[in-house]
Amino acid sequence: MGHRISKHRQGGNGILTSGNFPMSEDTLPQYSSHNTSPESGITMEVPVDWIRRTSDVQDSRQDSRRPSIYSTMDAMPHLEFYSNATVTGRIRRSRPSLETLRKTFDNRECGYDISDSGAGSLSVMNEMGNGSDECGSEGKTYQQVRFGWVTGVLIRCMLNIWGVILFLRLSWITSQAGIILTWVIIFMSVLVTSVTALSVSAISTNGRVSSGGAYFMISRTLGPELGGPIGVVYSFANALGCALNTVGFAETVRDLLIEYNVEIVDPVNDVRIIGSITATVLLLISLAGMEWESKAQILFFVVLMVSFTNYFVGTVIPATPQKQSIGFFSYRSEIFLENLFPDWRGPEGSFFGMFAIFFPSAIGVLAGANISGDLKEPEVAIPKGTLMAIFCTTISYLAISSTVGACMVRDASGNMNDSLLLNSTEDCYGLGCSLGWNFTKCEQSHDCSYGLANNFQAMIQVSGFGPLIYAGIFAATLSSALAFLVSAPKVFQCLCKDNIYPYIGFFAKGYGKNSEPLRAYLLCFVIALCFILIAELNTIAPLISNFFLCAYALINFSCFHASITNSPGWRPLFRYYSPWVALFGAVVSVVLMFLLTWWAALITFGVIIFLFGYVAYKKPEVNWGSSVQAGTYNMALSSSLSLAGVEDHVKNYRPQCLVLTGTPTTRPALVDFVGSFTKNVSLMICGNILQGEEKTAYTAANTVSWFNQRKVRSFYTALEAASLREGTQHLLQACGLGKLKPNVLVMGFKTNWQESTPHGIDDYINTIYDSFDSNHGVCVLRMMDGLDMRDELQAEVNLTFEADEANDSQQQNSDANLDIDDTKKIANNQIKTVFQTTQGKKTIDIYWISDDGGLTLLVPYLLTRRKRWRSSKVRVFIIGQQQTMEEDRKEMMTLLQHFRLDVHDVIVVTDGEQPPLAKNIRRFESTITPFTVSEGQVGEETAQQQRKACTWKVTDKEIEALRLKSERKVRLNEIIRRNSKHAALVLVSLPVPQADCSSSLYMAWLETLSWGLHCPVLLIRGNQQNVMTFYCQ
C-alpha cells in the first residue's frame, strides 16, 4: 500500500486547519453505531479545538485506518472492530455497515477527496490492556495498577498454598498417615488442583478474562444459572479461608505466649482475641489498596524463603540432647522406616480425615485467577503462574513431609531424664530405645507432649533457628489470610454487578483507581470474624474443603462442557488440556466432597440447588454466550436431524401453526389463543408480512422479550412481500426446519372486509385457498371486538410520550441504554385478553359439520389440558335426522370414546335443513349485494367478462346456483346463536369452496357463519387426513 502520511507533513505546526480536510489514501473514515447514514455528506466541519485534542491519537492510528483495495469506504481488518463495549468516555469504533457500503458514494474512485469524519473518536486499544470490566465500571478513569504473572499469580498462588496447614499440620498428618500415605494425600490433592488448573488455563485463554475469578469463568462458560450459585459459595469459601489462616496464626501466637507463661484469658479465648485483632489489621491493609497488598505479599514471600532455608539447614545439624529429648535425631534410616506407615490416632485418625484437613493447603491455586481483573495479561499470566506455583509447592510439600518423617519420632517426652545414659533401670520398648532414649512411659500412658504425633510445632523444633520458623508461620498464615480477604470481595463485587440476585447491589460499588470493593471487604471481614470465633482449626478446614471442591468441580465441568459442545467460539490458546480429564476432575471433586464430610456436601449442594432454582426462575437478562447455549443448539440440531429420518405417524401428529399475527403485540388475542394449545406441545411461528414500504419498530429480540413476559413459546419471523398472499406462500414453503414445519395456517378474521378494497378481499381469501391447495389445515379466529389492538397500544404510547416530555432533562442516555429501554417498553405492552383468564365451567362448543380428519376435535382437547380451560365442558354438535337422532348420537359417542376424548355431551341438530328466517336471508343478501354483477342489466357476456377480470365479483347466476348452500350457512348461524349464547369458545367446521368460488361470496359465508356471537369463534378445517386414531400402531 501507499506510504504513511502523518499530521506533521500535512501542516507545518502539526495542527490541521479548520474546515474541510482531505483524507489520504492510507486513511479511512470512522463509523460509529449512531452515524452510518449514507445521507451524511462527503465532508464535515470539524472544530479546531477537537482536532487539537485528538491529533496525537489520530497520528498513532494512521496505520489502523487504511482502506481496503476494494473501496475507500471498506475497512481493513483491525483488532478494534472486535473489541467489546468500550471504556467509559470513549466511543466505540466500528466497521462500516453493509448498508453504508451499498449506498455510500465512493468518492476516491471518482476523483474526490473524502474527509475524515472522526466519528471513530478515541482508540479502544487500551481496552484490550486495561480491560473494560464486564462486570461494569463506574466513576472516573484512572491508571489502574496491573500485575505480571510473577507478582500477580506465581507468588500469590505459592503464598496461598503455603498456608497454615504446611507449618502447623503437615508434620502431624505425616505422623498419622505415614510418609507413604501422606504422599498419596498430597498427590491426590495435587491431582484435583492440577486438573482444575488446566481447566482454568483453557478457560482463561479463551478470550479476555475480567475480574471475578472462578465466578467469572464459570458464569461466562455455563451461564448465570450455575455461575450465580458458585459465585455466592466461592465468595463465602474465600471468607472461610481467611478465617482458617487467621486462626492458624492466632494458635501460633497463643502457643508462643504459653511458652513464656503468658495468658490473656484462656487458650480458646486467646485464639479468638488474637484472631479478631489480626483480621482487623488485615482489613486495614486491604482497604489501603491492591498496591500495598502486593508489597506486603512480596515481603511475606521473602520471609517464607528464609524460613524454608532455615528448616532444611536444621534437618542436617546434629541433634543436641535437648532436641533429642523432644524427638529430633536428625536423619536416621530407622526413623524414616518407622514413619513410612500409618499410625492412626484419635477421632480424626483416618485417611479421609487427614485428607479433609490437608486439602485446604492446596486451595490456593485460584488466588491469581481471583484477581484476574488486576493482571496485565490474564490469559498469559493465569496458566503460566498457576501451573508453576503448583509444581513448586508440590515439591516443597513432598520434601518437608519426607524430611520431617526421617528426622523425628512420633512420641517423645521432652524429659532429659529419659535418656538411657542417665536412666537404664526401667524397661524400654520401641524405636526410642535404639536411639538412646526411653519414651516407653509416656507412650503407654498417651501423655507424651512432643514428637510428630503430639506437637503441632514440630517444624520449629527441627529448624536451625526456631524464631525464623515462627516468622515463616506468620508470613504463610497472614499472606494466605490476606489473599483470601482480597479474593472474596473481588469475586463478590463482580457477582453483585451482574445483578443476578436481589438486594446485593449495594456491595457492587467500587472506590479508587482499582475500583476497590470496600463495602464487600467489610462484609467478608464480618463473615471471617464469625468463623474465627469458632477458634478450632480442625473444624473449619473440612468446611472449606467442601466449598472449594464444589468450585473445582464446576470449573472442570465448565471446561468439559465447553469442549464437547463443539462451539466455534471455544478456541483456547492453552492446548494442554483434555475434556475427559476435566470431567474426571469434576467427578473426583464431587466424590471427595462426600467422602470427606457428607453432611457438609449435602448442605453445599442444597444451597447451590436453591440458588440455581432462583436464577432459573428469574431468568436474568444476560447473554454471555455460554456453553449451555451451545449445547442447547447442538441438541436441537441433532434432534431435528433425527426427526428428519422418521416417518410421520398419526399418533405423533401435532398442530404446528403458522400464525399470521403481523406485529404480535398488536394482536395479542391471536397469539394467546394459539399459544394456549401449542405451548410445550407443538410448534408455533408468528409471521409478520411487511407489505410495500411498511417497516416495523419491533425487532425479533423485542418480540421474543414480549413473548417471554407473556409466557408464550413461539418463534417470530418477518418477511417483506408485495401482498399477504405472496408472503404467506413464501412462509408456508420456507418456514420451519425438517419435520418442524407448519401444517396449520392460523389467521384472524378480516372484520373490515366490507370496507376493504376488492383486491384486499381477493388477497385474503386466496391466502386461504392457497393453504388448502398446499395441503395445510386452516383456522380463522374471530373476536366480537376484533383482534387488532393498535388503538389501545397507541393510547399507552401517547401516555409514555407525555411522561417523557416532562423529563427531557433525564434523556441523556447512551444508544445502548436507549435500546434496552425500548426493548423494555415493548415488552411491557401487555394487554390482557380473554384467553389469559380462567374460563370456569363454561362450554367449548364444537360444530363438527364436516369430517376433516379430527383437527376440529384435537384443538379443543389440547385446550382443556391447560389450567385455564380444565374445568370447561366440551359439547359436540352434529347434523342429523329426527328419525335417526339416537343412532347418530350413539355412533358419535362411540367414536369419541374410541378417541379417548372426555366430551360432556353430544347433541344432534335435527332442524338444520329448515329454511332460515327471512330477516337473516335479507342480511346475507345485503352483505353480498355490493359485489354482485347483475346479468339482467349488463348482459350475460359482459357479466362473465367482468367476473373473469375481477375474481371478487359474483354473478346473479352464481348466487342462485349456490343459494341452497348460502341458506344452510345462514341457518347454521341461527342454530349456533341459539345453542352457544354462553359458550367460552365456539368451533365451526370451515367450508372448503370450489376452486371457482368468488372470494366475496366465500367471505360472506364466513361472515354469516360467525355473525352475532359474543364469544370467540374459530372456523377450523384440517387437511382431510387423519390426525387422530384409536389404534395402537
Short mmCIF file of N, CA and C in Angstrom, two decimals, residues 145 168 185 188 238 262 270 281 286 318 336 389-390 398 480 554 621 665 700 732 738-739 783 787 974 989:
data_model
loop_
_atom_site.label_atom_id
_atom_site.label_comp_id
_atom_site.label_asym_id
_atom_site.label_seq_id
_atom_site.Cartn_x
_atom_site.Cartn_y
_atom_site.Cartn_z
N VAL A 145 -3.64 -0.16 38.60
CA VAL A 145 -2.46 -0.95 38.93
C VAL A 145 -2.59 -2.34 38.32
N LEU A 168 1.70 -26.05 60.52
CA LEU A 168 1.06 -26.48 61.76
C LEU A 168 0.40 -27.85 61.69
N ILE A 185 -1.86 -38.57 49.84
CA ILE A 185 -2.77 -37.45 50.10
C ILE A 185 -2.33 -36.21 49.31
N MET A 188 -3.05 -36.80 45.62
CA MET A 188 -4.49 -36.70 45.34
C MET A 188 -4.94 -35.24 45.28
N ASN A 238 -13.94 -18.28 50.29
CA ASN A 238 -12.75 -17.45 50.46
C ASN A 238 -12.77 -16.73 51.80
N VAL A 262 2.56 -16.68 79.47
CA VAL A 262 1.67 -15.51 79.33
C VAL A 262 0.32 -16.01 78.84
N ASP A 270 -8.09 -16.85 73.95
CA ASP A 270 -6.89 -16.17 73.44
C ASP A 270 -6.85 -16.22 71.92
N VAL A 281 -6.47 -5.90 61.39
CA VAL A 281 -5.26 -5.34 60.78
C VAL A 281 -5.21 -5.69 59.29
N SER A 286 -5.98 -4.28 53.41
CA SER A 286 -6.78 -4.46 52.19
C SER A 286 -7.42 -3.14 51.77
N PRO A 318 23.48 -31.72 63.55
CA PRO A 318 23.39 -32.80 64.54
C PRO A 318 22.52 -32.41 65.73
N PHE A 336 13.02 -43.10 59.56
CA PHE A 336 12.35 -43.00 58.26
C PHE A 336 11.50 -44.24 58.01
N ALA A 389 3.28 -22.50 40.11
CA ALA A 389 3.08 -22.49 41.56
C ALA A 389 2.75 -23.89 42.08
N ILE A 390 1.91 -24.62 41.35
CA ILE A 390 1.56 -25.98 41.77
C ILE A 390 2.80 -26.86 41.79
N LEU A 398 6.26 -32.38 49.43
CA LEU A 398 6.85 -33.72 49.45
C LEU A 398 8.17 -33.72 50.22
N SER A 480 -1.75 -15.84 53.30
CA SER A 480 -2.92 -16.57 52.81
C SER A 480 -4.21 -15.89 53.25
N LEU A 554 -17.18 -27.54 39.38
CA LEU A 554 -17.88 -26.75 38.37
C LEU A 554 -16.92 -26.14 37.36
N GLU A 621 -31.57 -10.96 32.54
CA GLU A 621 -31.37 -10.52 31.17
C GLU A 621 -29.87 -10.38 30.88
N THR A 665 -47.57 -7.84 19.03
CA THR A 665 -48.11 -7.02 20.11
C THR A 665 -49.43 -6.36 19.74
N ALA A 700 -36.87 -8.77 16.17
CA ALA A 700 -37.09 -10.13 16.67
C ALA A 700 -36.77 -10.23 18.16
N LEU A 732 -45.19 -20.43 4.09
CA LEU A 732 -45.61 -21.83 4.14
C LEU A 732 -44.57 -22.74 3.52
N GLY A 738 -36.85 -29.15 8.67
CA GLY A 738 -37.11 -30.58 8.67
C GLY A 738 -38.57 -30.88 8.96
N LYS A 739 -38.80 -31.70 10.00
CA LYS A 739 -40.17 -32.03 10.40
C LYS A 739 -40.84 -30.90 11.17
N MET A 783 -63.09 -12.48 16.84
CA MET A 783 -63.47 -11.96 18.15
C MET A 783 -64.53 -10.89 17.94
N LEU A 787 -59.45 -8.27 16.52
CA LEU A 787 -58.19 -8.73 17.07
C LEU A 787 -57.15 -7.63 17.18
N GLU A 974 -77.95 -19.43 12.83
CA GLU A 974 -79.08 -19.32 13.76
C GLU A 974 -79.00 -20.39 14.84
N SER A 989 -66.79 -26.01 11.71
CA SER A 989 -66.05 -26.50 10.54
C SER A 989 -66.03 -25.44 9.45
#
